């Protein structure tokens, strides 16, 4: 799953690490690829990402095997991360002149996933790729790598602006580079049900994307924003908080919709934390 939205601060990284943690805590083997030079996902997962640490930069630009940069997350043993270091900030330009510049991440991941199939640690069930807030070559590599796109949308006024550009880019990648790519999942983040605006934005998103939008919305939560400063996801930092429970539920919805993991359809879906009157 490629977690993308070219807007900054909408909850991409928070969604990547917490959905990944939710999946991993359910017993799945999960890999997070931090594909943003800011390295926020690496920070939140508590993995080393000082300049010079083997990272996604070496994979993308130097063609290093991904296995050399994968780190196990300290808090959740079934969660692994390919970190991003500050070195990645030059990659956008360095990639331009390299061969197969759009498919380098994909190729490296394919090899790594093959290796994992045969390894004692076992196969990887989910890969989540965190993207920078732009539609450059780093994001293109992430789109070529993924099968699905997860778009976090912040429930605020400009939420839908820029979305058509994002969808156009995804269509272009689908047509030319990755036929399986599609927007499978939209998650409403930083939802504050006390404001009419948040409810209106949520309603509008659900009207446009009824299939893709998860029933769960992620509330604004101080615990979610505190967790990264402790090198943790909110799932381990404060597992009982509203934010952790929302992300756990979002992760459960993701697995429920996955044909590979789906058992009998579940009737036990929990209510959303949006206010009454919100159409599901
Ligand atoms: N549900 C939430 N409640 C409170 N703060 C949040 C929530 N989701 C994200 N944040 C905070 O908002 C900021 C932007 O989120 P982030 O996930 O880094 O966005 P992006 O990766 O899209 O730039 C971060 O400081 C993060 O801790
Ligand atoms: Mg981010």
mmCIF file of C-alpha atoms in Angstrom, residues 21-278:
data_model
loop_
_atom_site.group_PDB
_atom_site.id
_atom_site.type_symbol
_atom_site.label_atom_id
_atom_site.label_comp_id
_atom_site.label_asym_id
_atom_site.label_seq_id
_atom_site.Cartn_x
_atom_site.Cartn_y
_atom_site.Cartn_z
ATOM 1 C CA UNK A 21 1.565 -1.280 13.815
ATOM 2 C CA UNK A 22 -2.088 -2.306 13.993
ATOM 3 C CA UNK A 23 -1.558 -4.945 11.308
ATOM 4 C CA UNK A 24 1.642 -6.164 12.946
ATOM 5 C CA UNK A 25 0.029 -6.418 16.385
ATOM 6 C CA UNK A 26 -2.626 -8.625 14.811
ATOM 7 C CA UNK A 27 0.190 -11.041 14.032
ATOM 8 C CA UNK A 28 0.940 -10.099 10.431
ATOM 9 C CA UNK A 29 4.462 -9.471 9.156
ATOM 10 C CA UNK A 30 4.587 -5.857 8.054
ATOM 11 C CA UNK A 31 7.251 -3.790 6.321
ATOM 12 C CA UNK A 32 7.222 0.012 6.315
ATOM 13 C CA UNK A 33 9.310 1.750 3.675
ATOM 14 C CA UNK A 34 10.033 5.316 4.728
ATOM 15 C CA UNK A 35 10.284 7.071 1.384
ATOM 16 C CA UNK A 36 10.272 10.637 2.732
ATOM 17 C CA UNK A 37 13.601 12.447 3.324
ATOM 18 C CA UNK A 38 12.158 13.861 6.547
ATOM 19 C CA UNK A 39 12.383 10.368 8.021
ATOM 20 C CA UNK A 40 9.349 10.877 10.269
ATOM 21 C CA UNK A 41 8.153 7.289 9.897
ATOM 22 C CA UNK A 42 11.620 6.053 10.937
ATOM 23 C CA UNK A 43 11.469 8.294 14.012
ATOM 24 C CA UNK A 44 8.005 7.063 14.958
ATOM 25 C CA UNK A 45 9.079 3.439 14.590
ATOM 26 C CA UNK A 46 12.151 3.983 16.744
ATOM 27 C CA UNK A 47 14.673 2.814 14.138
ATOM 28 C CA UNK A 48 18.150 4.251 13.569
ATOM 29 C CA UNK A 49 18.195 6.773 10.737
ATOM 30 C CA UNK A 50 21.215 8.991 11.182
ATOM 31 C CA UNK A 51 22.945 10.072 7.981
ATOM 32 C CA UNK A 52 24.999 7.136 6.696
ATOM 33 C CA UNK A 53 22.673 4.446 8.078
ATOM 34 C CA UNK A 54 21.798 1.987 5.274
ATOM 35 C CA UNK A 55 18.456 3.266 4.083
ATOM 36 C CA UNK A 56 16.080 3.661 1.172
ATOM 37 C CA UNK A 57 18.618 6.087 -0.338
ATOM 38 C CA UNK A 58 21.158 3.312 -0.930
ATOM 39 C CA UNK A 59 18.385 1.133 -2.363
ATOM 40 C CA UNK A 60 17.099 3.778 -4.772
ATOM 41 C CA UNK A 61 20.235 5.586 -5.831
ATOM 42 C CA UNK A 62 23.017 3.039 -5.361
ATOM 43 C CA UNK A 63 21.022 -0.097 -6.155
ATOM 44 C CA UNK A 64 21.866 -1.706 -2.798
ATOM 45 C CA UNK A 65 19.844 -4.780 -1.768
ATOM 46 C CA UNK A 66 16.910 -3.836 0.443
ATOM 47 C CA UNK A 67 17.841 -6.545 2.964
ATOM 48 C CA UNK A 68 20.882 -4.454 3.958
ATOM 49 C CA UNK A 69 18.712 -1.601 5.195
ATOM 50 C CA UNK A 70 15.742 -3.385 6.784
ATOM 51 C CA UNK A 71 15.572 -2.937 10.570
ATOM 52 C CA UNK A 72 13.283 -4.648 13.053
ATOM 53 C CA UNK A 73 11.234 -2.208 15.133
ATOM 54 C CA UNK A 74 12.154 -2.372 18.811
ATOM 55 C CA UNK A 75 8.583 -2.412 20.169
ATOM 56 C CA UNK A 76 6.833 -4.708 17.710
ATOM 57 C CA UNK A 77 8.799 -7.758 16.558
ATOM 58 C CA UNK A 78 6.684 -8.435 13.450
ATOM 59 C CA UNK A 79 7.191 -4.894 12.157
ATOM 60 C CA UNK A 80 10.199 -3.979 10.025
ATOM 61 C CA UNK A 81 11.285 -0.680 8.523
ATOM 62 C CA UNK A 82 13.499 0.531 5.708
ATOM 63 C CA UNK A 83 14.479 3.899 7.167
ATOM 64 C CA UNK A 84 14.963 7.224 5.409
ATOM 65 C CA UNK A 85 17.940 9.398 6.224
ATOM 66 C CA UNK A 86 18.607 13.001 5.302
ATOM 67 C CA UNK A 87 20.648 11.606 2.353
ATOM 68 C CA UNK A 88 17.345 10.962 0.616
ATOM 69 C CA UNK A 89 16.766 14.691 0.178
ATOM 70 C CA UNK A 90 19.132 14.664 -2.823
ATOM 71 C CA UNK A 91 17.583 11.564 -4.373
ATOM 72 C CA UNK A 92 14.824 13.379 -6.221
ATOM 73 C CA UNK A 93 17.496 15.026 -8.400
ATOM 74 C CA UNK A 94 19.965 12.131 -8.449
ATOM 75 C CA UNK A 95 17.289 9.759 -9.703
ATOM 76 C CA UNK A 96 16.598 11.849 -12.815
ATOM 77 C CA UNK A 97 19.718 10.649 -14.619
ATOM 78 C CA UNK A 98 19.551 7.000 -13.519
ATOM 79 C CA UNK A 99 18.261 4.110 -15.632
ATOM 80 C CA UNK A 100 14.845 2.706 -14.664
ATOM 81 C CA UNK A 101 14.412 5.670 -12.392
ATOM 82 C CA UNK A 102 10.719 4.972 -11.809
ATOM 83 C CA UNK A 103 11.020 1.270 -11.037
ATOM 84 C CA UNK A 104 14.058 1.051 -8.763
ATOM 85 C CA UNK A 105 12.138 0.699 -5.510
ATOM 86 C CA UNK A 106 9.821 -1.899 -6.983
ATOM 87 C CA UNK A 107 12.651 -4.073 -8.226
ATOM 88 C CA UNK A 108 14.474 -3.951 -4.925
ATOM 89 C CA UNK A 109 11.291 -4.767 -3.014
ATOM 90 C CA UNK A 110 10.424 -7.686 -5.303
ATOM 91 C CA UNK A 111 13.817 -9.247 -4.604
ATOM 92 C CA UNK A 112 13.491 -8.667 -0.862
ATOM 93 C CA UNK A 113 9.992 -10.176 -0.729
ATOM 94 C CA UNK A 114 11.301 -13.252 -2.553
ATOM 95 C CA UNK A 115 14.128 -13.569 -0.027
ATOM 96 C CA UNK A 116 11.678 -13.300 2.850
ATOM 97 C CA UNK A 117 9.493 -16.098 1.469
ATOM 98 C CA UNK A 118 12.385 -18.474 2.055
ATOM 99 C CA UNK A 119 13.674 -16.952 5.310
ATOM 100 C CA UNK A 120 13.062 -18.163 8.881
ATOM 101 C CA UNK A 121 11.436 -14.796 9.708
ATOM 102 C CA UNK A 122 8.745 -15.616 7.181
ATOM 103 C CA UNK A 123 7.014 -13.849 4.358
ATOM 104 C CA UNK A 124 5.923 -10.229 4.529
ATOM 105 C CA UNK A 125 2.133 -9.886 4.525
ATOM 106 C CA UNK A 126 1.866 -6.130 4.080
ATOM 107 C CA UNK A 127 4.149 -3.399 2.818
ATOM 108 C CA UNK A 128 3.275 0.237 3.482
ATOM 109 C CA UNK A 129 5.224 2.980 1.740
ATOM 110 C CA UNK A 130 5.197 6.458 3.276
ATOM 111 C CA UNK A 131 5.532 9.266 0.715
ATOM 112 C CA UNK A 132 6.848 12.823 0.783
ATOM 113 C CA UNK A 133 4.380 15.687 0.216
ATOM 114 C CA UNK A 134 5.037 15.983 -3.530
ATOM 115 C CA UNK A 135 4.425 14.078 -6.741
ATOM 116 C CA UNK A 136 8.087 13.758 -7.762
ATOM 117 C CA UNK A 137 10.174 10.679 -8.492
ATOM 118 C CA UNK A 138 10.141 9.415 -4.905
ATOM 119 C CA UNK A 139 6.355 9.297 -4.942
ATOM 120 C CA UNK A 140 6.357 7.854 -8.473
ATOM 121 C CA UNK A 141 8.632 5.045 -7.241
ATOM 122 C CA UNK A 142 6.198 4.433 -4.406
ATOM 123 C CA UNK A 143 3.257 4.284 -6.850
ATOM 124 C CA UNK A 144 5.096 1.842 -9.095
ATOM 125 C CA UNK A 145 5.847 -0.304 -6.038
ATOM 126 C CA UNK A 146 2.315 -0.504 -4.629
ATOM 127 C CA UNK A 147 -0.812 -2.323 -5.674
ATOM 128 C CA UNK A 148 -3.082 -0.060 -3.691
ATOM 129 C CA UNK A 149 -3.072 3.583 -2.716
ATOM 130 C CA UNK A 150 -4.202 4.693 0.732
ATOM 131 C CA UNK A 151 -5.040 8.404 0.787
ATOM 132 C CA UNK A 152 -5.311 10.058 4.199
ATOM 133 C CA UNK A 153 -7.569 13.099 4.050
ATOM 134 C CA UNK A 154 -7.563 15.699 6.779
ATOM 135 C CA UNK A 155 -11.074 16.881 7.560
ATOM 136 C CA UNK A 156 -10.551 20.569 6.831
ATOM 137 C CA UNK A 157 -11.505 23.123 4.251
ATOM 138 C CA UNK A 158 -8.886 22.531 1.556
ATOM 139 C CA UNK A 159 -9.095 18.761 1.934
ATOM 140 C CA UNK A 160 -10.328 17.996 -1.563
ATOM 141 C CA UNK A 161 -8.200 20.546 -3.345
ATOM 142 C CA UNK A 162 -5.341 18.829 -5.100
ATOM 143 C CA UNK A 163 -7.095 15.482 -4.948
ATOM 144 C CA UNK A 164 -7.896 15.545 -8.676
ATOM 145 C CA UNK A 165 -4.199 16.116 -9.457
ATOM 146 C CA UNK A 166 -3.329 13.172 -7.241
ATOM 147 C CA UNK A 167 -5.909 10.944 -8.948
ATOM 148 C CA UNK A 168 -4.661 12.046 -12.385
ATOM 149 C CA UNK A 169 -1.102 11.108 -11.445
ATOM 150 C CA UNK A 170 -2.285 7.706 -10.190
ATOM 151 C CA UNK A 171 -4.146 7.144 -13.484
ATOM 152 C CA UNK A 172 -1.014 8.010 -15.432
ATOM 153 C CA UNK A 173 1.096 5.577 -13.412
ATOM 154 C CA UNK A 174 -1.572 2.935 -13.897
ATOM 155 C CA UNK A 175 -1.609 3.472 -17.665
ATOM 156 C CA UNK A 176 2.146 3.471 -18.180
ATOM 157 C CA UNK A 177 3.977 1.845 -15.300
ATOM 158 C CA UNK A 178 1.770 -0.174 -12.946
ATOM 159 C CA UNK A 179 -1.549 -1.521 -14.276
ATOM 160 C CA UNK A 180 -2.602 -2.944 -10.901
ATOM 161 C CA UNK A 181 -2.464 0.376 -9.061
ATOM 162 C CA UNK A 182 -5.747 1.707 -7.705
ATOM 163 C CA UNK A 183 -7.028 3.860 -4.872
ATOM 164 C CA UNK A 184 -8.388 1.214 -2.530
ATOM 165 C CA UNK A 185 -8.590 3.123 0.707
ATOM 166 C CA UNK A 186 -9.320 6.616 1.988
ATOM 167 C CA UNK A 187 -8.957 7.404 5.670
ATOM 168 C CA UNK A 188 -10.383 10.546 7.262
ATOM 169 C CA UNK A 189 -7.861 11.879 9.756
ATOM 170 C CA UNK A 190 -7.753 14.516 12.489
ATOM 171 C CA UNK A 191 -11.504 14.419 12.636
ATOM 172 C CA UNK A 192 -13.152 16.793 15.083
ATOM 173 C CA UNK A 193 -16.832 15.918 15.214
ATOM 174 C CA UNK A 194 -17.655 19.116 17.104
ATOM 175 C CA UNK A 195 -17.204 21.190 13.975
ATOM 176 C CA UNK A 196 -19.716 21.305 11.148
ATOM 177 C CA UNK A 197 -16.839 21.686 8.715
ATOM 178 C CA UNK A 198 -15.305 18.316 9.599
ATOM 179 C CA UNK A 199 -18.687 16.650 9.235
ATOM 180 C CA UNK A 200 -19.246 18.324 5.865
ATOM 181 C CA UNK A 201 -15.833 17.310 4.559
ATOM 182 C CA UNK A 202 -16.359 13.731 5.756
ATOM 183 C CA UNK A 203 -19.760 13.660 4.086
ATOM 184 C CA UNK A 204 -18.362 14.984 0.826
ATOM 185 C CA UNK A 205 -15.519 12.480 0.757
ATOM 186 C CA UNK A 206 -17.937 9.613 1.442
ATOM 187 C CA UNK A 207 -20.241 10.802 -1.343
ATOM 188 C CA UNK A 208 -17.378 10.881 -3.853
ATOM 189 C CA UNK A 209 -15.639 7.703 -2.643
ATOM 190 C CA UNK A 210 -18.275 5.500 -1.010
ATOM 191 C CA UNK A 211 -16.370 2.250 -1.556
ATOM 192 C CA UNK A 212 -12.920 3.468 -0.667
ATOM 193 C CA UNK A 213 -13.575 5.484 2.481
ATOM 194 C CA UNK A 214 -13.108 3.499 5.672
ATOM 195 C CA UNK A 215 -15.971 3.631 8.188
ATOM 196 C CA UNK A 216 -13.457 4.442 10.885
ATOM 197 C CA UNK A 217 -12.344 8.034 11.180
ATOM 198 C CA UNK A 218 -9.274 9.007 13.173
ATOM 199 C CA UNK A 219 -10.063 11.654 15.788
ATOM 200 C CA UNK A 220 -7.763 14.491 16.719
ATOM 201 C CA UNK A 221 -5.797 13.127 19.635
ATOM 202 C CA UNK A 222 -2.940 14.569 21.628
ATOM 203 C CA UNK A 223 -1.628 11.051 22.293
ATOM 204 C CA UNK A 224 -1.229 10.458 18.544
ATOM 205 C CA UNK A 225 0.895 13.578 18.169
ATOM 206 C CA UNK A 226 2.944 12.827 21.313
ATOM 207 C CA UNK A 227 3.880 9.267 20.387
ATOM 208 C CA UNK A 228 6.634 10.037 17.798
ATOM 209 C CA UNK A 229 8.669 12.038 20.323
ATOM 210 C CA UNK A 230 8.962 8.791 22.300
ATOM 211 C CA UNK A 231 10.047 6.869 19.188
ATOM 212 C CA UNK A 232 6.778 4.982 19.261
ATOM 213 C CA UNK A 233 3.507 4.551 17.457
ATOM 214 C CA UNK A 234 0.424 5.436 19.473
ATOM 215 C CA UNK A 235 -0.383 1.729 19.386
ATOM 216 C CA UNK A 236 2.369 0.997 21.925
ATOM 217 C CA UNK A 237 2.609 4.472 23.495
ATOM 218 C CA UNK A 238 -1.012 4.508 24.673
ATOM 219 C CA UNK A 239 -2.876 1.456 23.356
ATOM 220 C CA UNK A 240 -6.141 2.375 25.096
ATOM 221 C CA UNK A 241 -6.356 5.922 23.720
ATOM 222 C CA UNK A 242 -9.055 6.891 21.241
ATOM 223 C CA UNK A 243 -6.412 7.420 18.559
ATOM 224 C CA UNK A 244 -4.876 3.974 19.021
ATOM 225 C CA UNK A 245 -8.274 2.303 18.977
ATOM 226 C CA UNK A 246 -9.223 4.161 15.792
ATOM 227 C CA UNK A 247 -6.049 3.083 14.018
ATOM 228 C CA UNK A 248 -6.499 -0.485 15.245
ATOM 229 C CA UNK A 249 -9.990 -0.462 13.801
ATOM 230 C CA UNK A 250 -8.739 1.052 10.539
ATOM 231 C CA UNK A 251 -6.149 -1.733 10.296
ATOM 232 C CA UNK A 252 -8.877 -4.297 10.902
ATOM 233 C CA UNK A 253 -10.992 -2.782 8.113
ATOM 234 C CA UNK A 254 -8.006 -2.972 5.778
ATOM 235 C CA UNK A 255 -7.580 -6.690 6.421
ATOM 236 C CA UNK A 256 -11.319 -7.294 6.170
ATOM 237 C CA UNK A 257 -11.372 -5.861 2.667
ATOM 238 C CA UNK A 258 -8.336 -7.845 1.608
ATOM 239 C CA UNK A 259 -9.459 -10.773 -0.558
ATOM 240 C CA UNK A 260 -6.340 -12.708 0.450
ATOM 241 C CA UNK A 261 -7.142 -12.489 4.173
ATOM 242 C CA UNK A 262 -10.922 -12.236 4.174
ATOM 243 C CA UNK A 263 -12.862 -15.037 5.828
ATOM 244 C CA UNK A 264 -16.620 -14.896 6.257
ATOM 245 C CA UNK A 265 -17.965 -11.348 6.038
ATOM 246 C CA UNK A 266 -17.983 -9.843 9.513
ATOM 247 C CA UNK A 267 -21.133 -8.291 10.922
ATOM 248 C CA UNK A 268 -19.403 -7.002 14.002
ATOM 249 C CA UNK A 269 -18.169 -3.742 12.615
ATOM 250 C CA UNK A 270 -18.027 -1.048 15.236
ATOM 251 C CA UNK A 271 -19.554 2.369 15.000
ATOM 252 C CA UNK A 272 -17.581 5.277 13.631
ATOM 253 C CA UNK A 273 -16.677 8.142 15.850
ATOM 254 C CA UNK A 274 -18.326 10.581 13.520
ATOM 255 C CA UNK A 275 -21.459 12.147 14.867
ATOM 256 C CA UNK A 276 -24.917 10.891 14.166
ATOM 257 C CA UNK A 277 -26.315 11.910 10.835
ATOM 258 C CA UNK A 278 -23.095 10.978 9.079
#
